[in-house]
PDB file of C-alpha atoms in Angstrom:
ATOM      1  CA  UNK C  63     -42.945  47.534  -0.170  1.00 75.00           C
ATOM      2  CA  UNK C  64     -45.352  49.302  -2.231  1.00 84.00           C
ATOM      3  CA  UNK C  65     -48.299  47.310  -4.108  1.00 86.00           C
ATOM      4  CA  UNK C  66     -51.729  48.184  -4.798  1.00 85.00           C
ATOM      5  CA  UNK C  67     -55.145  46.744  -2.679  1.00 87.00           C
ATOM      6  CA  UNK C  68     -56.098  44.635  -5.114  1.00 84.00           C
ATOM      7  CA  UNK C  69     -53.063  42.124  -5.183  1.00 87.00           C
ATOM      8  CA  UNK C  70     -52.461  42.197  -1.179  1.00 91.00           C
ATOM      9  CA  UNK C  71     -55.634  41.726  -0.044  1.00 90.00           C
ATOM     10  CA  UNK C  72     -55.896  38.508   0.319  1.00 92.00           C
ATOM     11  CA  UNK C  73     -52.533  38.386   1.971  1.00 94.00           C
ATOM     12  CA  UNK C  74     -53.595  40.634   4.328  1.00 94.00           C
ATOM     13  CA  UNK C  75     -56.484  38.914   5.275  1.00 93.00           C
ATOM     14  CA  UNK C  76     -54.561  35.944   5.582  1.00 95.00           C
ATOM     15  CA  UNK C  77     -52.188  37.903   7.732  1.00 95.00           C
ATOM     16  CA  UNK C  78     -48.976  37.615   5.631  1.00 96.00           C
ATOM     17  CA  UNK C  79     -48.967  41.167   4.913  1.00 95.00           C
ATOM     18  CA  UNK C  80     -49.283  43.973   7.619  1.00 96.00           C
ATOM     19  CA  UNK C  81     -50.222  47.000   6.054  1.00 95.00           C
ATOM     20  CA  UNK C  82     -49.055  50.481   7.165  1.00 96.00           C
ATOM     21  CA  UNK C  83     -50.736  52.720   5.097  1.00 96.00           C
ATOM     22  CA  UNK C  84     -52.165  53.353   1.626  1.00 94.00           C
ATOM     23  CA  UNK C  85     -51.022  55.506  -0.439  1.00 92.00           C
ATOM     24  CA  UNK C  86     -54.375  57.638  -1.606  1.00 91.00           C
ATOM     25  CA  UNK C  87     -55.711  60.808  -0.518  1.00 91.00           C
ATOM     26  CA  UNK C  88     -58.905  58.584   1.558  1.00 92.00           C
ATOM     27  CA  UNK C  89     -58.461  55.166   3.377  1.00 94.00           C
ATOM     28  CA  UNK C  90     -59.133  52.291   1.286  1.00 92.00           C
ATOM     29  CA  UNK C  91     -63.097  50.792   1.691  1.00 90.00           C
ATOM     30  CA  UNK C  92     -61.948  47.157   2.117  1.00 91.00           C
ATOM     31  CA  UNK C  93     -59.319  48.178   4.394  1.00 94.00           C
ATOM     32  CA  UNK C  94     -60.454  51.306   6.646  1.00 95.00           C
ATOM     33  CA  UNK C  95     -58.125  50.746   9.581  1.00 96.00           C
ATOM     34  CA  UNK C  96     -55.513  51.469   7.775  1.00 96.00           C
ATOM     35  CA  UNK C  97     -54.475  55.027   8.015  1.00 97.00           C
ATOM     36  CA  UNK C  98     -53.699  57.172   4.897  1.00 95.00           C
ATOM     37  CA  UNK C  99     -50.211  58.035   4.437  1.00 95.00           C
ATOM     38  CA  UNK C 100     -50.780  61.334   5.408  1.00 95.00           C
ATOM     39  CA  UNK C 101     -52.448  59.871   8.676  1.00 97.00           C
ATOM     40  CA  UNK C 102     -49.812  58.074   9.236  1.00 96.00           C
ATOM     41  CA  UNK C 103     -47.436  61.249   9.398  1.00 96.00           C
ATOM     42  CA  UNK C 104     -45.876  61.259   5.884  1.00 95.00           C
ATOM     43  CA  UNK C 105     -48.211  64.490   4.361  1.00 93.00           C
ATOM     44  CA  UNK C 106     -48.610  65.285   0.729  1.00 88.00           C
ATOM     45  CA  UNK C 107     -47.444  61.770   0.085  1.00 89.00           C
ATOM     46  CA  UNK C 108     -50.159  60.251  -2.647  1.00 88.00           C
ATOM     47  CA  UNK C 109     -50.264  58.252  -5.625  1.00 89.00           C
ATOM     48  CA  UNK C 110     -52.771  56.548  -6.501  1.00 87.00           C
ATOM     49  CA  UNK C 111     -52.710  53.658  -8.968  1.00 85.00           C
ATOM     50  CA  UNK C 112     -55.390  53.617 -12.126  1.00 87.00           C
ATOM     51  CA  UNK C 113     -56.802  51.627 -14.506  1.00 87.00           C
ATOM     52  CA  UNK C 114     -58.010  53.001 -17.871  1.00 90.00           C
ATOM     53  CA  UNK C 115     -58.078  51.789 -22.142  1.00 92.00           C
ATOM     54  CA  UNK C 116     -55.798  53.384 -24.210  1.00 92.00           C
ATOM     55  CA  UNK C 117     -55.934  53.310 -28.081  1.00 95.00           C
ATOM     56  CA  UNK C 118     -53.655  54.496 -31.026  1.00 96.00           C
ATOM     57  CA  UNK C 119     -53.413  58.266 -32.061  1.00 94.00           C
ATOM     58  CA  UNK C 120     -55.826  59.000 -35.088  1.00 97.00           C
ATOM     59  CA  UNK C 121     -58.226  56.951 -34.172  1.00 97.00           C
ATOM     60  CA  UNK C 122     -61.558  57.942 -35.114  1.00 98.00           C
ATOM     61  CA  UNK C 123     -63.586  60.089 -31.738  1.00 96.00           C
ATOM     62  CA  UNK C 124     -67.030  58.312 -32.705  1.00 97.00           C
ATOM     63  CA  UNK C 125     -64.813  54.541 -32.122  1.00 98.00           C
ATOM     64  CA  UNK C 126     -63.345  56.271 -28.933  1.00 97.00           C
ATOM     65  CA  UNK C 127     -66.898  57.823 -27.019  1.00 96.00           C
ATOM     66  CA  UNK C 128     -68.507  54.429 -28.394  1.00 97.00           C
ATOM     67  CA  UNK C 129     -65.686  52.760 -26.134  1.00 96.00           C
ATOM     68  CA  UNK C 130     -66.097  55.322 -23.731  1.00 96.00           C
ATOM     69  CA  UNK C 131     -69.857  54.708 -23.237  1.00 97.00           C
ATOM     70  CA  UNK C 132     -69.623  50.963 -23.219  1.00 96.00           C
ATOM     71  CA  UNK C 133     -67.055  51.125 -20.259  1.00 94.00           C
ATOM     72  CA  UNK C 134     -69.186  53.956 -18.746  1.00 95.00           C
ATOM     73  CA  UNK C 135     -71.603  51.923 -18.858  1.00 96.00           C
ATOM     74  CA  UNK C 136     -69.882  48.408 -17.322  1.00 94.00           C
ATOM     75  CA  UNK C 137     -69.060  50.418 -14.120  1.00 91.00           C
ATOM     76  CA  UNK C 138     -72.582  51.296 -13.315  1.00 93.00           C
ATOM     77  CA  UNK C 139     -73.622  48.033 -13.392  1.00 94.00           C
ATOM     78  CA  UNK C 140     -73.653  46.823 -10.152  1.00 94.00           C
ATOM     79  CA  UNK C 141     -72.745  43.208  -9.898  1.00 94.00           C
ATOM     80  CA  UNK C 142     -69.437  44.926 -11.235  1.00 93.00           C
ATOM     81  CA  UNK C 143     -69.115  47.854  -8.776  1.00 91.00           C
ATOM     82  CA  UNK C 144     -69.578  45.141  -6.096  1.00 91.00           C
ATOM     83  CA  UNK C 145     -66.526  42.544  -7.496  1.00 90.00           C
ATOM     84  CA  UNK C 146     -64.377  45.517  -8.467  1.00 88.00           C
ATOM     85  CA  UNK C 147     -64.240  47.266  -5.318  1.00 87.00           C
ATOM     86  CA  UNK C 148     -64.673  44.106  -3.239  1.00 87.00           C
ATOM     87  CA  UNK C 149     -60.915  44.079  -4.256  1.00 85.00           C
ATOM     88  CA  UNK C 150     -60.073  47.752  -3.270  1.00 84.00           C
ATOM     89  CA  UNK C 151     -60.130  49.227  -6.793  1.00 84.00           C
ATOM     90  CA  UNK C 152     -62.927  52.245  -6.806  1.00 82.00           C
ATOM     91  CA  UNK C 153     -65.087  51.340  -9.850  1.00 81.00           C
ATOM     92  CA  UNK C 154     -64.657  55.417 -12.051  1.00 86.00           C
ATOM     93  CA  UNK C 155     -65.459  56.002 -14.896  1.00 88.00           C
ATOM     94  CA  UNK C 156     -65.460  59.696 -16.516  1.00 93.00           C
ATOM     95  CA  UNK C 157     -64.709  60.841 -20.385  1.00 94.00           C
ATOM     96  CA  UNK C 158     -61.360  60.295 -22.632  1.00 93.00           C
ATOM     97  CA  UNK C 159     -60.387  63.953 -22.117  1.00 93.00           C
ATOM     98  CA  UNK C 160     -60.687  63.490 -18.150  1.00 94.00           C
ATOM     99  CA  UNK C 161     -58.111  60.666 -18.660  1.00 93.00           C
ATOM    100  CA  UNK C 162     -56.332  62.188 -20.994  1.00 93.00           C
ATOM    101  CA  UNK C 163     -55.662  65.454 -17.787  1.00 95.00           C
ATOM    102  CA  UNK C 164     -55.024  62.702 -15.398  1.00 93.00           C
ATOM    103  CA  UNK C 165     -52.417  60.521 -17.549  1.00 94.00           C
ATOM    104  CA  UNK C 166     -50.413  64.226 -17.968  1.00 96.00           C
ATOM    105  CA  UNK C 167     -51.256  65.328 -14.476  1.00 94.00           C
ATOM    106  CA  UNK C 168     -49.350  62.089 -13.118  1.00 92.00           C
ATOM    107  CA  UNK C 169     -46.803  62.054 -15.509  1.00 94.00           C
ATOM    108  CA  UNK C 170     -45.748  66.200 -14.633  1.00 95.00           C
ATOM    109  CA  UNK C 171     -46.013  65.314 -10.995  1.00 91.00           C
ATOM    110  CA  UNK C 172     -44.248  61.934 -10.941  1.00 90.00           C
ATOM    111  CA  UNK C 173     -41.903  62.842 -13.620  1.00 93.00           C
ATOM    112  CA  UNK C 174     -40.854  65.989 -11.979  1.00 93.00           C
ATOM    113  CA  UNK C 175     -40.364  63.730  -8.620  1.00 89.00           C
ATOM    114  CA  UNK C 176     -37.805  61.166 -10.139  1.00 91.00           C
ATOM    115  CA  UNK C 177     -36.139  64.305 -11.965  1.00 93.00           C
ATOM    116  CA  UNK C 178     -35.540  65.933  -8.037  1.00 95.00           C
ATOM    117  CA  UNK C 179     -33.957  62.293  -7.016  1.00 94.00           C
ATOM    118  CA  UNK C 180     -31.340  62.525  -9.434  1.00 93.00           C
ATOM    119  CA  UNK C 181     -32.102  58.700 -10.513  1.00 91.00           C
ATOM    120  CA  UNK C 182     -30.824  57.755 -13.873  1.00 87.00           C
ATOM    121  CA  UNK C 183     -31.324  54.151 -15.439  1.00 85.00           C
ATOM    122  CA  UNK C 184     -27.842  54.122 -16.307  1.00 80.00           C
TER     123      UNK C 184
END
């Protein structure tokens, strides 16, 4: 089973869940015994899960770098950084075109993986 630090946590703290690995290119903060995937033999294997605010096409670039600023802003606060990573999600923020590359760079790489399986949703 797959899932992302945030929701298992507190099952594996309460020992419900046994992790084996995560699944991003550095082992997680709140859990740093458990190996990266490629540590754990399974190299080149990473996705990495991500939050971000998306909003319609056409809207205006002063609305979206006032947006951009504001959340900017959020995760340098640090009572924030603290809760948000105290539940394994690294606190990033960066500019709408940076998340722009990263929403196409994911969607080439993953898109090209389920292509390779063959999987249809037929």
């Amino acid at each position: 089973m797959f899932d992302i630090v945030g929701s298992s946590l507190q099952h594996i703290q309460g020992g419900r869940l046994i992790p084996l690995a995560v699944t991003s290119a550095e082992r997680s903060k709140v859990l740093p015994d458990v190996p990266t995937m490629a540590q754990a033999g399974v190299p080149g294997y990473q996705i990495t899960g991500w939050h971000g605010i998306a909003v319609r096409a056409g809207t205006p670039p002063a609305a979206i770098d006032k947006l951009n600023a504001t959340v900017n802003a959020i995760f340098k606060d640090p009572a924030f950084r603290t809760r948000w990573e105290a539940i394994g999600t690294p606190a990033v923020g960066g500019t709408a075109a940076e998340f722009g590359a990263l929403i196409k760079s994911d969607s080439q790489r993953l898109g090209a993986l389920v292509r390779s399986t063959g999987v249809t949703l037929d």
